[in-house]
Short mmCIF file of C-alpha atoms and ligand atoms in Angstrom, two decimals:
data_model
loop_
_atom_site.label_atom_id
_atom_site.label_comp_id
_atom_site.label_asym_id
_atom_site.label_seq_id
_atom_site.Cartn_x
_atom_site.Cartn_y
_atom_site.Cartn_z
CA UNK A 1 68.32 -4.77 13.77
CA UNK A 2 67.65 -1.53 11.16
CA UNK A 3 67.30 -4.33 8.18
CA UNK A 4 64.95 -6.67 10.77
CA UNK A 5 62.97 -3.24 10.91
CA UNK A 6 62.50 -2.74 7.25
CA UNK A 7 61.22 -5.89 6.61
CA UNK A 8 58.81 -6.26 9.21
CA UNK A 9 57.70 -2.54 7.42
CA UNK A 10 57.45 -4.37 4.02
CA UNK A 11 55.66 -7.36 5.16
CA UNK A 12 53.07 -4.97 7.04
CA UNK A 13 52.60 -2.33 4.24
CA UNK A 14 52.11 -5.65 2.00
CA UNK A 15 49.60 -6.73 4.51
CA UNK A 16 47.92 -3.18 4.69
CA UNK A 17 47.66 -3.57 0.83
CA UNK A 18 46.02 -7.12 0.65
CA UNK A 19 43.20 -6.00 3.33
CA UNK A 20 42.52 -2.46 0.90
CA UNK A 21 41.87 -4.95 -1.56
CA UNK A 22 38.18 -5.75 -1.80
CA UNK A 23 38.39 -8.71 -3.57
CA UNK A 24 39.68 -10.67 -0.64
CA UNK A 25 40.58 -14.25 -1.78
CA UNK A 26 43.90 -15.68 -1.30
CA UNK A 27 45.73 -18.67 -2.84
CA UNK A 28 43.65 -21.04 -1.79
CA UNK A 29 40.15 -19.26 -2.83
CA UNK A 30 41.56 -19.41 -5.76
CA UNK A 31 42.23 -22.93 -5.90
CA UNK A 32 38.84 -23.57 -4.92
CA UNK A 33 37.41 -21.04 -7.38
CA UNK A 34 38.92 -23.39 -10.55
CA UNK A 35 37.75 -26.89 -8.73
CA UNK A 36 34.12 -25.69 -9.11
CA UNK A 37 35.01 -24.25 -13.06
CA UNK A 38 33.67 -27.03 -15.11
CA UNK A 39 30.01 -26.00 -13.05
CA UNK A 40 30.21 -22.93 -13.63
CA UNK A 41 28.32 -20.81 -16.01
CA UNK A 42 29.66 -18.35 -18.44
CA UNK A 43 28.19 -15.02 -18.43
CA UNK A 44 28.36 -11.81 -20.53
CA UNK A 45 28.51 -8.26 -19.38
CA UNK A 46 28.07 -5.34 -21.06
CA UNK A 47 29.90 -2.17 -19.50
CA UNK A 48 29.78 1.33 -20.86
CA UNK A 49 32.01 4.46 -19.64
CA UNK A 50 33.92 7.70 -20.77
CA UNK A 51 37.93 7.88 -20.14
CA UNK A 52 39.24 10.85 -19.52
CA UNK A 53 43.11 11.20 -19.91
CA UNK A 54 44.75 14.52 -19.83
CA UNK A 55 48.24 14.81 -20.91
CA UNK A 56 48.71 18.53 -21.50
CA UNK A 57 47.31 21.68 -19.92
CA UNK A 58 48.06 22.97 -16.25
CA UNK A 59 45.63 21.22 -14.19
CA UNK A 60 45.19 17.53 -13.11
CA UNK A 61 47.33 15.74 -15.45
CA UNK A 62 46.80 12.46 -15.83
CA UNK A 63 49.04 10.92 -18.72
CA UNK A 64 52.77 11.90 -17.97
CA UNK A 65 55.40 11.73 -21.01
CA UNK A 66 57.80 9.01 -19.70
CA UNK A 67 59.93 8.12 -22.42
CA UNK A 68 61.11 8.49 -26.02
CA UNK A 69 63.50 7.43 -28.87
CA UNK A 70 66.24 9.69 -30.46
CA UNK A 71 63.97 10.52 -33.38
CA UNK A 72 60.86 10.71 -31.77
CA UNK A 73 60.17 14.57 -32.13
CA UNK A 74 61.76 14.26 -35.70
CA UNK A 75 58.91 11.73 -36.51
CA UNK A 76 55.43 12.92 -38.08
CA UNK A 77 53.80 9.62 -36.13
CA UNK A 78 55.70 10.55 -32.31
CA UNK A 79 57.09 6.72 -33.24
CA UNK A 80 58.68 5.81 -29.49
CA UNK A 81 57.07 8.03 -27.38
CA UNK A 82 55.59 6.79 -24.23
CA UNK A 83 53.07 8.03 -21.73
CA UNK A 84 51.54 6.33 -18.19
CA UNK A 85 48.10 7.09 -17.67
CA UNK A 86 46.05 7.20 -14.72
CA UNK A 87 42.29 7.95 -16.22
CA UNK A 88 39.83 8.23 -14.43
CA UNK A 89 36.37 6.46 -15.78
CA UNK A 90 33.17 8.13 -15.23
CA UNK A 91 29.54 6.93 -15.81
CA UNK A 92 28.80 10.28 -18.39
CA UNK A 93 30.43 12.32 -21.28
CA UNK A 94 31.21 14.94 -18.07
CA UNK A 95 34.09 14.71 -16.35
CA UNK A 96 32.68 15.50 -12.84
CA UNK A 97 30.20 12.80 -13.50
CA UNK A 98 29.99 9.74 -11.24
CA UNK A 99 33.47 7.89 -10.82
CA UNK A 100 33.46 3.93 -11.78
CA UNK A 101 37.10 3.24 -11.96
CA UNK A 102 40.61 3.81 -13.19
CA UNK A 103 42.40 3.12 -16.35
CA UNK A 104 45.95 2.61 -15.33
CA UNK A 105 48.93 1.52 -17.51
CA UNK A 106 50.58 3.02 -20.41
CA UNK A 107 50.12 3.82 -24.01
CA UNK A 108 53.06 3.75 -26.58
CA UNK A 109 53.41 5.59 -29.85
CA UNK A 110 54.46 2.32 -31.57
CA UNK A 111 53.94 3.12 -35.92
CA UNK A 112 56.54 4.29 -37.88
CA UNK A 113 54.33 5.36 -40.75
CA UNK A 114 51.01 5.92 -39.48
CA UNK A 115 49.54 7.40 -36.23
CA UNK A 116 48.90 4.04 -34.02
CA UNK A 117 49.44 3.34 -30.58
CA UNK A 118 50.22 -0.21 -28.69
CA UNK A 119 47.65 0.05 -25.61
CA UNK A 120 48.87 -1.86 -22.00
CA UNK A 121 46.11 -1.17 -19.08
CA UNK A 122 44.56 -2.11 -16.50
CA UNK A 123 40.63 -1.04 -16.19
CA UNK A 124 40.11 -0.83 -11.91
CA UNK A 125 36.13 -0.82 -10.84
CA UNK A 126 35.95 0.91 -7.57
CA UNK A 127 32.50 0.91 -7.90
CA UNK A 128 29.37 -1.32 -6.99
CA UNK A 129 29.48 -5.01 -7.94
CA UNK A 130 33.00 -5.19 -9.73
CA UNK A 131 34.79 -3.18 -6.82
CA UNK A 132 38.09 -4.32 -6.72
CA UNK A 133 37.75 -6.40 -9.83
CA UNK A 134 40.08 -5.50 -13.08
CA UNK A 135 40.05 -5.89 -16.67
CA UNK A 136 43.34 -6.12 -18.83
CA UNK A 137 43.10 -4.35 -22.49
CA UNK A 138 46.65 -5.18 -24.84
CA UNK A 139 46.19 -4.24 -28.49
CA UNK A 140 46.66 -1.80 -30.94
CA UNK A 141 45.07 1.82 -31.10
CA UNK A 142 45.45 2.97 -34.44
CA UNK A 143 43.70 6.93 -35.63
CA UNK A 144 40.54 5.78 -36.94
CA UNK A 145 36.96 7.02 -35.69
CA UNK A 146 36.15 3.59 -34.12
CA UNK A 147 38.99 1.53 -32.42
CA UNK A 148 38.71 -2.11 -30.95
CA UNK A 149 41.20 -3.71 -28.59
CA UNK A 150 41.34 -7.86 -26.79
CA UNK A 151 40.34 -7.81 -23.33
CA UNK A 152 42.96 -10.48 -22.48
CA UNK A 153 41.99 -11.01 -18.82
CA UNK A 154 40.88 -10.36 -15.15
CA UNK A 155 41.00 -10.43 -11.89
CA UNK A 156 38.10 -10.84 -8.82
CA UNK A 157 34.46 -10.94 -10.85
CA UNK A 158 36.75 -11.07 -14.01
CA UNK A 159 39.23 -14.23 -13.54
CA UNK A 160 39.62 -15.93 -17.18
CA UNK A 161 37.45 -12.67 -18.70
CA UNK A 162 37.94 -12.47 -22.53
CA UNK A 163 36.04 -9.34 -24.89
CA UNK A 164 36.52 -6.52 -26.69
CA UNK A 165 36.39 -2.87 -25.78
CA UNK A 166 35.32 -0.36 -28.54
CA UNK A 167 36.61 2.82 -28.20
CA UNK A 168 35.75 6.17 -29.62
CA UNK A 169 37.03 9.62 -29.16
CA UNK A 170 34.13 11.80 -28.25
CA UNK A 171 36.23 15.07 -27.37
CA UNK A 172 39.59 16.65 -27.42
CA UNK A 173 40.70 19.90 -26.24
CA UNK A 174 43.99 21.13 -27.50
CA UNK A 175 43.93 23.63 -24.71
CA UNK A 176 43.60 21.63 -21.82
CA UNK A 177 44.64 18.70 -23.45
CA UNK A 178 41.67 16.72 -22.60
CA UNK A 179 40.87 13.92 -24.81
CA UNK A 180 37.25 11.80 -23.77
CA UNK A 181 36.87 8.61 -25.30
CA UNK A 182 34.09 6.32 -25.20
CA UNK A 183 34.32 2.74 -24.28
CA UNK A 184 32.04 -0.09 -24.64
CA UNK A 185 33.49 -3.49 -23.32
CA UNK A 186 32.03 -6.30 -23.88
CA UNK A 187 33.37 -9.36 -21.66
CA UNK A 188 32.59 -13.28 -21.28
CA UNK A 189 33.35 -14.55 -17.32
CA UNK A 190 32.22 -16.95 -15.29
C1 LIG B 201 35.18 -0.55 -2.74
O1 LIG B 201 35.97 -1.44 -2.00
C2 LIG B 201 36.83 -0.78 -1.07
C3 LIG B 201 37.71 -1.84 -0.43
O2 LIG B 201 36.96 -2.86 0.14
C4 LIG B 201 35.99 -0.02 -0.06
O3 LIG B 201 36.85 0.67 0.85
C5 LIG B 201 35.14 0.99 -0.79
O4 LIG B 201 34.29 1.64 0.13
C6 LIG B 201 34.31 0.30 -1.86
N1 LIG B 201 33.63 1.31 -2.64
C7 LIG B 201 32.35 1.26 -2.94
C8 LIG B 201 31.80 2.44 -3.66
O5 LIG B 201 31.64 0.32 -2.65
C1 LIG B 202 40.99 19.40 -11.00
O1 LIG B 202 40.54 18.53 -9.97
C2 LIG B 202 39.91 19.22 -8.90
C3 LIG B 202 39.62 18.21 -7.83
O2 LIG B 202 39.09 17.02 -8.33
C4 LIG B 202 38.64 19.92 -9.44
O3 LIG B 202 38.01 20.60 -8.39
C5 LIG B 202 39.02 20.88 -10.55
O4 LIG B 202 37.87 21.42 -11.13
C6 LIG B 202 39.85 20.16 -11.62
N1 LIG B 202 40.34 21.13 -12.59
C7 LIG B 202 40.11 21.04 -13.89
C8 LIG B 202 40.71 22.11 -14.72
O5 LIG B 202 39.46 20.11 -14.37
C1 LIG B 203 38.77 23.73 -24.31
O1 LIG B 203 38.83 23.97 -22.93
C2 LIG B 203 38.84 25.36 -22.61
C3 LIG B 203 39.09 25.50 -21.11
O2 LIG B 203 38.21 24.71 -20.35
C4 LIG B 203 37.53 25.97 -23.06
O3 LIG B 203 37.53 27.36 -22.76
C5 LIG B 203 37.36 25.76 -24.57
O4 LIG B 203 36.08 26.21 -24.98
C6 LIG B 203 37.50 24.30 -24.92
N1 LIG B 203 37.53 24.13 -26.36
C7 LIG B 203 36.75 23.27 -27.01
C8 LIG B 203 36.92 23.22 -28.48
O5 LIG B 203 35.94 22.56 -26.42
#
């Protein structure tokens, strides 16, 4: 009877989670959504947005330190050391400014002789006409001033999106350990 319980509590929180979803198409939307493909029109949209991800400092982290190799803090480059980010995305340079999404996933220190990172994440609108929609960035994040990674998918607005986003740092606080960086993404849909 207790395991009947639990899943009857899975299938319902799973449930729960489908309906806070605002991109509400099942399996078969979906089916339907690649039928009418060869009609439909590609598009391009421009987005723009600051990421804010604070790993050190007291308040609101947002990166936590989740892994690391024997030699990591041996290594001048931090090679094997791994963070998961939650970032927030705002419209301006300010971090109080207005919220547009999240940038969740995780970054990996991932060069042996140079400062680079390998980049996994998820951009999440929450805002406007891509609520509920999400980009995928996977590439490489190496320490120059400009920095430019594959959009490799979507989801919701975003199904089969392909771009770039450019990224550049704008700030970083040693203190707080607040680093900003500017993105521009540039994506095809449909
Ligand atoms: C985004 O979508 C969620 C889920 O449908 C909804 O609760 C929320 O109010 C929406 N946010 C905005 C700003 O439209
Ligand atoms: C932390 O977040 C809270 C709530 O969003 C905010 O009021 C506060 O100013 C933030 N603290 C810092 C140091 O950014
Ligand atoms: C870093 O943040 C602290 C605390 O908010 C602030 O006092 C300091 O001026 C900042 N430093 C720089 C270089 O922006």
């Amino acid at each position: 009877m207790e395991r009947w319980g639990i899943l009857v509590m899975i299938l319902l929180v799973a449930v729960a989670m489908q309906m806070v979803d605002c991109v509400d198409e099942g399996a078969k939307e979906v089916e339907e959504w690649f039928d009418k493909l060869p009609y439909a029109k590609q598009k391009v949209t421009n987005l723009h947005f600051f990421f804010h991800d604070r790993f050190a400092g007291r308040h609101n982290i947002t990166a936590v330190r989740v892994a690391h190799g024997s030699g990591t803090d041996k290594s001048p480059t931090s090679f094997g050391l791994v963070f998961i980010m939650d970032d927030p995305l705002t419209e301006g340079l300010i971090p109080t400014s207005k919220q547009l999404g999240r940038a969740q996933g995780l970054y990996a220190f991932s060069g042996r002789h140079e400062l680079s990172l390998l980049m996994s994440f998820n951009l999440v609108f929450t805002t406007g006409e891509f609520n509920g929609s999400t980009l995928t960035v996977l590439g490489r994040n190496p320490a120059v001033p400009h920095r430019e990674m594959p959009i490799v998918g979507g989801s919701g607005v975003f199904r089969l999106a392909r771009g770039v986003a450019s990224a550049k740092l704008r700030e970083f606080n040693m203190t707080t350990g607040n680093a900003i960086i500017e993105y521009n993404v540039v994506v095809l849909h449909y």
